[in-house]
PDB file of C-alpha atoms in Angstrom:
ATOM      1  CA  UNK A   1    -242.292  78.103-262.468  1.00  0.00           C
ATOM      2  CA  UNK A   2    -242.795  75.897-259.355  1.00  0.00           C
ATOM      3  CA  UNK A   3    -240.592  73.490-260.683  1.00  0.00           C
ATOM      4  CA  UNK A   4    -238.002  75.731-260.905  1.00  0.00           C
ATOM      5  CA  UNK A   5    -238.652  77.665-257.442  1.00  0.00           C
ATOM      6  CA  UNK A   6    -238.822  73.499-256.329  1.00  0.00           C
ATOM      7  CA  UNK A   7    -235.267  73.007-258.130  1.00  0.00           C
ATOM      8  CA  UNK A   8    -234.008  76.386-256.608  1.00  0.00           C
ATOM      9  CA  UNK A   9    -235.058  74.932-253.125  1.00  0.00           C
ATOM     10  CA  UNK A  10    -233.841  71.229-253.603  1.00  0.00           C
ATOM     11  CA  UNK A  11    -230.299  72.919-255.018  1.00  0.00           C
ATOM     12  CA  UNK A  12    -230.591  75.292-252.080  1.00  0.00           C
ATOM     13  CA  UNK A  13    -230.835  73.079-249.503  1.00  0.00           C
ATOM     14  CA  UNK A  14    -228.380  71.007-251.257  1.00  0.00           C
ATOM     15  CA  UNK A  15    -225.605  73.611-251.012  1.00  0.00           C
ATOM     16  CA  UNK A  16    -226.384  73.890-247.290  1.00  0.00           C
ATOM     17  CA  UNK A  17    -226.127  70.565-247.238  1.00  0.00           C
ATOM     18  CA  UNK A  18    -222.906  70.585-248.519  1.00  0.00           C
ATOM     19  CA  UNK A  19    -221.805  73.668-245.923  1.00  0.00           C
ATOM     20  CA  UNK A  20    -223.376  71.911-243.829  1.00  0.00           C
ATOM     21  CA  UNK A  21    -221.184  68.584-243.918  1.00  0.00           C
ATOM     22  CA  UNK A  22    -217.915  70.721-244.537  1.00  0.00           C
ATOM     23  CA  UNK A  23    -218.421  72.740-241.067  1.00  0.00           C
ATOM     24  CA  UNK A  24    -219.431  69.411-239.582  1.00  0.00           C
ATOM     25  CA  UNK A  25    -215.837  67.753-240.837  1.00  0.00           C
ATOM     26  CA  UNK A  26    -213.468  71.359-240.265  1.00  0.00           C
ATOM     27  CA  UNK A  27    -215.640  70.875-236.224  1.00  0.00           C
ATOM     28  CA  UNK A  28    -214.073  67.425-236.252  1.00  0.00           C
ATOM     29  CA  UNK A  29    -210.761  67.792-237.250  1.00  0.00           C
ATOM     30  CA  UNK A  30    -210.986  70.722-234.737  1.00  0.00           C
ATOM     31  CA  UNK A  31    -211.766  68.306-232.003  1.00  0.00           C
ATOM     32  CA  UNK A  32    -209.278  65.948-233.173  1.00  0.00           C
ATOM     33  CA  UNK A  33    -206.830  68.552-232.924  1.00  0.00           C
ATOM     34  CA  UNK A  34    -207.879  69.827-229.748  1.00  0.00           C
ATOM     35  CA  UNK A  35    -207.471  65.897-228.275  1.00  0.00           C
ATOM     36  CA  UNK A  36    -204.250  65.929-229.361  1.00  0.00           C
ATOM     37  CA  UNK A  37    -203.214  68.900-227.805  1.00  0.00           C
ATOM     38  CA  UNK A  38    -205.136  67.973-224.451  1.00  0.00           C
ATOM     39  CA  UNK A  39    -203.451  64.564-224.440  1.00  0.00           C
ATOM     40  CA  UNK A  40    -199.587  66.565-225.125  1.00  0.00           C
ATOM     41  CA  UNK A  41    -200.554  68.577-222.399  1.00  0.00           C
ATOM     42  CA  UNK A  42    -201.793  65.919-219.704  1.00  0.00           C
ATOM     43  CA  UNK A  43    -198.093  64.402-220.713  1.00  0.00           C
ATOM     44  CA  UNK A  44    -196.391  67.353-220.197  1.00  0.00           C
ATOM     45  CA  UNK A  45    -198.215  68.241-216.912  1.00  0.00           C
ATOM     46  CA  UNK A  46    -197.393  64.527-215.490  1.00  0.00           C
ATOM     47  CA  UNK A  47    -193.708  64.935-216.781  1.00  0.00           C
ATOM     48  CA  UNK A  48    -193.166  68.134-215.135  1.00  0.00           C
ATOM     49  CA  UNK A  49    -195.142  66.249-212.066  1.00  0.00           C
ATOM     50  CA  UNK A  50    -192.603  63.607-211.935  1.00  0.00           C
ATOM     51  CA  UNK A  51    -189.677  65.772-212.264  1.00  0.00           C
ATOM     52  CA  UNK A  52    -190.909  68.052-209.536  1.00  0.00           C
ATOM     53  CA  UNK A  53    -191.690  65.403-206.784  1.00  0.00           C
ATOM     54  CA  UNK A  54    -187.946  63.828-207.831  1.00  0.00           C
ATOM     55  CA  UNK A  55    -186.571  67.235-207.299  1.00  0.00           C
ATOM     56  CA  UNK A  56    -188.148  67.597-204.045  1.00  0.00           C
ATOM     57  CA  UNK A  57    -187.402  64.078-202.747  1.00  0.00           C
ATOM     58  CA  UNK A  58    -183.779  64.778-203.341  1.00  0.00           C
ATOM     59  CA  UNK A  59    -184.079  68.309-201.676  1.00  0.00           C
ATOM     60  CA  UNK A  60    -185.483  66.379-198.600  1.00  0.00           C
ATOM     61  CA  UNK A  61    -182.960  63.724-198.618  1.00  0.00           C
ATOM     62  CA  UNK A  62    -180.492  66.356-198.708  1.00  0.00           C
ATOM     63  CA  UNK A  63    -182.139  68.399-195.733  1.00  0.00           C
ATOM     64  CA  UNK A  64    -182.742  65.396-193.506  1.00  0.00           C
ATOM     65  CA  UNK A  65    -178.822  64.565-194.105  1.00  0.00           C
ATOM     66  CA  UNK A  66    -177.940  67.825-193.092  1.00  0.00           C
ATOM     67  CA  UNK A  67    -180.130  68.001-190.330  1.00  0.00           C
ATOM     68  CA  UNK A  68    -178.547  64.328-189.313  1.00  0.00           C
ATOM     69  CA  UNK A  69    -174.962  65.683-189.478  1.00  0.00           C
ATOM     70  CA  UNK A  70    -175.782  69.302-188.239  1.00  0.00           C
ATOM     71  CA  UNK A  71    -177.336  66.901-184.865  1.00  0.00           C
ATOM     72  CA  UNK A  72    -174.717  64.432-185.301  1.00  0.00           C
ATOM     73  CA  UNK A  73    -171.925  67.562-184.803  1.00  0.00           C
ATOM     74  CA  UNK A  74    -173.994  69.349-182.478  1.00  0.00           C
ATOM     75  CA  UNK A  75    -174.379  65.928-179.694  1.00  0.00           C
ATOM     76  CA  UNK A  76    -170.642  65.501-180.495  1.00  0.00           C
ATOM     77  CA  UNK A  77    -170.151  69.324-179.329  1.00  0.00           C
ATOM     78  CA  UNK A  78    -171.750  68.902-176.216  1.00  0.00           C
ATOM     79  CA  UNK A  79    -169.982  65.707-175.097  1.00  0.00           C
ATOM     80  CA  UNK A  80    -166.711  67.747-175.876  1.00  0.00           C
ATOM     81  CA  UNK A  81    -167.669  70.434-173.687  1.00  0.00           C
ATOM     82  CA  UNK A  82    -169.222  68.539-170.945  1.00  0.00           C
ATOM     83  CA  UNK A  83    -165.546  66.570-170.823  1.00  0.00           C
ATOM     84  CA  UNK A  84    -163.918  70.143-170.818  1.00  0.00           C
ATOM     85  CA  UNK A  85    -165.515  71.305-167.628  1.00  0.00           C
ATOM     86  CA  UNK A  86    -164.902  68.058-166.168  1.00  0.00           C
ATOM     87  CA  UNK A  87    -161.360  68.446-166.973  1.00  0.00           C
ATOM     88  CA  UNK A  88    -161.484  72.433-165.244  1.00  0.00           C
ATOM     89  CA  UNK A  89    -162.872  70.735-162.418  1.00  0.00           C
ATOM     90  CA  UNK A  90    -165.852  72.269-162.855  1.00  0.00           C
ATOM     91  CA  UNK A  91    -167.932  68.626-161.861  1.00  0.00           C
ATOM     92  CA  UNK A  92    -171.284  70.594-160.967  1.00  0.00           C
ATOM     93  CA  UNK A  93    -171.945  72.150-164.294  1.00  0.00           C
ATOM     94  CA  UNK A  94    -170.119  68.605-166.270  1.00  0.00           C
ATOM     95  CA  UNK A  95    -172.511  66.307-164.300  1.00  0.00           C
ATOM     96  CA  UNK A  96    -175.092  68.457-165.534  1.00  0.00           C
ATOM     97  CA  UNK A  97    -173.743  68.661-169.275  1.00  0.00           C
ATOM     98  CA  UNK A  98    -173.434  64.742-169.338  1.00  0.00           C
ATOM     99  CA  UNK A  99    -177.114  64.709-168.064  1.00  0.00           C
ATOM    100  CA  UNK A 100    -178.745  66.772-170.698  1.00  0.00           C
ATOM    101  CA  UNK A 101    -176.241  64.699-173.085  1.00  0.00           C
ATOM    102  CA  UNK A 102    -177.643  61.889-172.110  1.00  0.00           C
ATOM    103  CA  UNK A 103    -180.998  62.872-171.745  1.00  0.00           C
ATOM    104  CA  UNK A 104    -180.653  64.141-175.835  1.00  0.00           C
ATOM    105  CA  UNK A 105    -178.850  61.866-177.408  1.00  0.00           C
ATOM    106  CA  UNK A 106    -179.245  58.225-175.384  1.00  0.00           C
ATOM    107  CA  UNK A 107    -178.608  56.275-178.645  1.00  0.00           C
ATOM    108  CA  UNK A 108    -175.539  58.260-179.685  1.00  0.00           C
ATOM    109  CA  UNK A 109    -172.127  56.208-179.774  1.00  0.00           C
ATOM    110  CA  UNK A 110    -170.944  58.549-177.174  1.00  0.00           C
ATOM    111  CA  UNK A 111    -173.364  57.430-174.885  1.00  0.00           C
ATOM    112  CA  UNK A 112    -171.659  55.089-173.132  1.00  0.00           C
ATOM    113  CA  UNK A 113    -168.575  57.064-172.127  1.00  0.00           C
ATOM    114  CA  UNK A 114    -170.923  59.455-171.128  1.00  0.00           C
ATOM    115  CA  UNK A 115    -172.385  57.803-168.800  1.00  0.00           C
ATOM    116  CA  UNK A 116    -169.200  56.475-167.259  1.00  0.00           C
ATOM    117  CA  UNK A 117    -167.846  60.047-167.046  1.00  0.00           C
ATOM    118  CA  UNK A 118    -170.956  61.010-165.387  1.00  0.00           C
ATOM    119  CA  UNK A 119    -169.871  58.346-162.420  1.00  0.00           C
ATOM    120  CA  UNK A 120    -166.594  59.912-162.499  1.00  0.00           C
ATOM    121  CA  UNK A 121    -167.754  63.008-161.925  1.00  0.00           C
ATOM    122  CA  UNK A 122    -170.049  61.795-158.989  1.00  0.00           C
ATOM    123  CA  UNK A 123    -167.302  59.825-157.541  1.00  0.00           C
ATOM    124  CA  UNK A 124    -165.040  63.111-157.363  1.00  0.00           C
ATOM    125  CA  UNK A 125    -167.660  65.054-155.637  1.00  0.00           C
ATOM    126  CA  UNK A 126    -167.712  61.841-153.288  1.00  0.00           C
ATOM    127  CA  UNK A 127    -171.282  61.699-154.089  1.00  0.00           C
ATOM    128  CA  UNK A 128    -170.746  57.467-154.031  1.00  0.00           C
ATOM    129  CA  UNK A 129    -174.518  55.856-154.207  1.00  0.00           C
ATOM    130  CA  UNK A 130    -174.983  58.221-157.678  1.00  0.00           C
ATOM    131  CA  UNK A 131    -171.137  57.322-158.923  1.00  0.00           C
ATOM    132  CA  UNK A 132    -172.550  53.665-158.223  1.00  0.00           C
ATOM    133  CA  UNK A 133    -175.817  54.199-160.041  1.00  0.00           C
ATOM    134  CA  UNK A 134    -173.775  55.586-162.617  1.00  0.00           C
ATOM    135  CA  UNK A 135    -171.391  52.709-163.331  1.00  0.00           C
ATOM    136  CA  UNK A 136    -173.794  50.218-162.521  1.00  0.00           C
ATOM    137  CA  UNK A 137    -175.699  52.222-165.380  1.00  0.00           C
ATOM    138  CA  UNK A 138    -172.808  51.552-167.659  1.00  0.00           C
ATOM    139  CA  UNK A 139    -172.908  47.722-167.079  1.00  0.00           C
ATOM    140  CA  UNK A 140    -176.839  47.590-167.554  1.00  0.00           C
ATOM    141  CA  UNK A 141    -177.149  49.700-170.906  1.00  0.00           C
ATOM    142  CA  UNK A 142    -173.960  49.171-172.312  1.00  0.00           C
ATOM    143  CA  UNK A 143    -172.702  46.207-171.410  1.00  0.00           C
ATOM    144  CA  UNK A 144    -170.097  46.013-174.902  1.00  0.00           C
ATOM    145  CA  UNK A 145    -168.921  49.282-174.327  1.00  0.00           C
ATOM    146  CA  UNK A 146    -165.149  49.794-174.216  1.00  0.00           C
ATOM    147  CA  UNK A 147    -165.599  51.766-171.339  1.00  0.00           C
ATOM    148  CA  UNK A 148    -167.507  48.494-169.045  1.00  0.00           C
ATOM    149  CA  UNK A 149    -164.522  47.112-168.114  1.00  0.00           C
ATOM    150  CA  UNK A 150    -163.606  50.321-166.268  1.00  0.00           C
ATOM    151  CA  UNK A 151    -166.952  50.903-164.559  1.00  0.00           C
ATOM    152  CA  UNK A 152    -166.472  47.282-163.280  1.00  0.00           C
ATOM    153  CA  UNK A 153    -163.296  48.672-161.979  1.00  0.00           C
ATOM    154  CA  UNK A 154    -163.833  51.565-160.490  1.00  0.00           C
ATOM    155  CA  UNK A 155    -167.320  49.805-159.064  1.00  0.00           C
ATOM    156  CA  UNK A 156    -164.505  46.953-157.553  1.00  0.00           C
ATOM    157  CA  UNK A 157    -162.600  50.126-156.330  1.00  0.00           C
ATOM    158  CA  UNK A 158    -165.546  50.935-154.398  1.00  0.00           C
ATOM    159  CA  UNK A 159    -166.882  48.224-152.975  1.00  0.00           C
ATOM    160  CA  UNK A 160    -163.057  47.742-151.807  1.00  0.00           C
ATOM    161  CA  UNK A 161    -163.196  51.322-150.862  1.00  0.00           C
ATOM    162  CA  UNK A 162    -166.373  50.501-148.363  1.00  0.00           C
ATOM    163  CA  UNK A 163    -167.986  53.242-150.659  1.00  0.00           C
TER     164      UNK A 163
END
């Protein structure tokens, strides 16, 4: 009787044994699986990473281009209109438009002519020492500008003029 009660034991504990060894290998391929998916998923997240940071460089390449042309349009609006009042005569409010122009936008290509129109303007009001300023301005910072050989001019003009 206690070898059978033994038997019944040893082929008890076998069977868990056995259980025991099968839930041990189904926990392993579970954990196998479970890698796999975890490594998909890292791969997926650092695609959809990749793809997001390309989709915003692009949006910001895009933005700073506008922003460049939307500044680019917006100095070359307020050169135009600081000409027009010149042209109306109106030299107070143009010397102050070519001011703020050049105050804003010192590097723009319009620069130059800006300054030399701001001498014009000063030589109209017969305001000489700034009209000489001005053009001497010209010749300092822009000394390639098309507009140079004018501000020597009208500086000649000047000087001629006893101004």
């Amino acid at each position: 009787v206690e070898r059978q009660l033994e038997n019944q034991a040893l082929v008890e504990m076998a069977r868990q044994l056995a259980a025991l060894e099968a839930e041990q290998r189904r926990l392993r391929g579970e954990v196998e699986e479970l890698r796999h998916a975890l490594a998909a998923a890292q791969g997926r997240q650092r695609d959809q990473y990749v793809d997001l940071d390309q989709r915003l460089r692009s949006v910001e390449e895009r933005l700073a281009a506008a922003s460049a042309a939307a500044e680019a349009s917006g100095a070359e609006a307020a050169y135009q209109q600081a000409l027009a009042l010149m042209k109306a005569g109106r030299y107070d409010e143009a010397g102050v438009a070519l001011n703020q122009f050049l105050a804003s936008h010192a590097g723009h290509e319009r620069a130059p002519n800006a300054q030399y129109w701001l001498g014009e303007v000063h030589y109209l009001q017969r305001e000489y020492p700034a009209a000489r300023a001005a053009f001497e301005r010209v010749l300092s910072e822009y000394p390639e500008a098309s507009v140079a050989g004018e501000a020597r001019k009208r500086l000649a003009r000047m000087t001629a003029e006893k101004h």
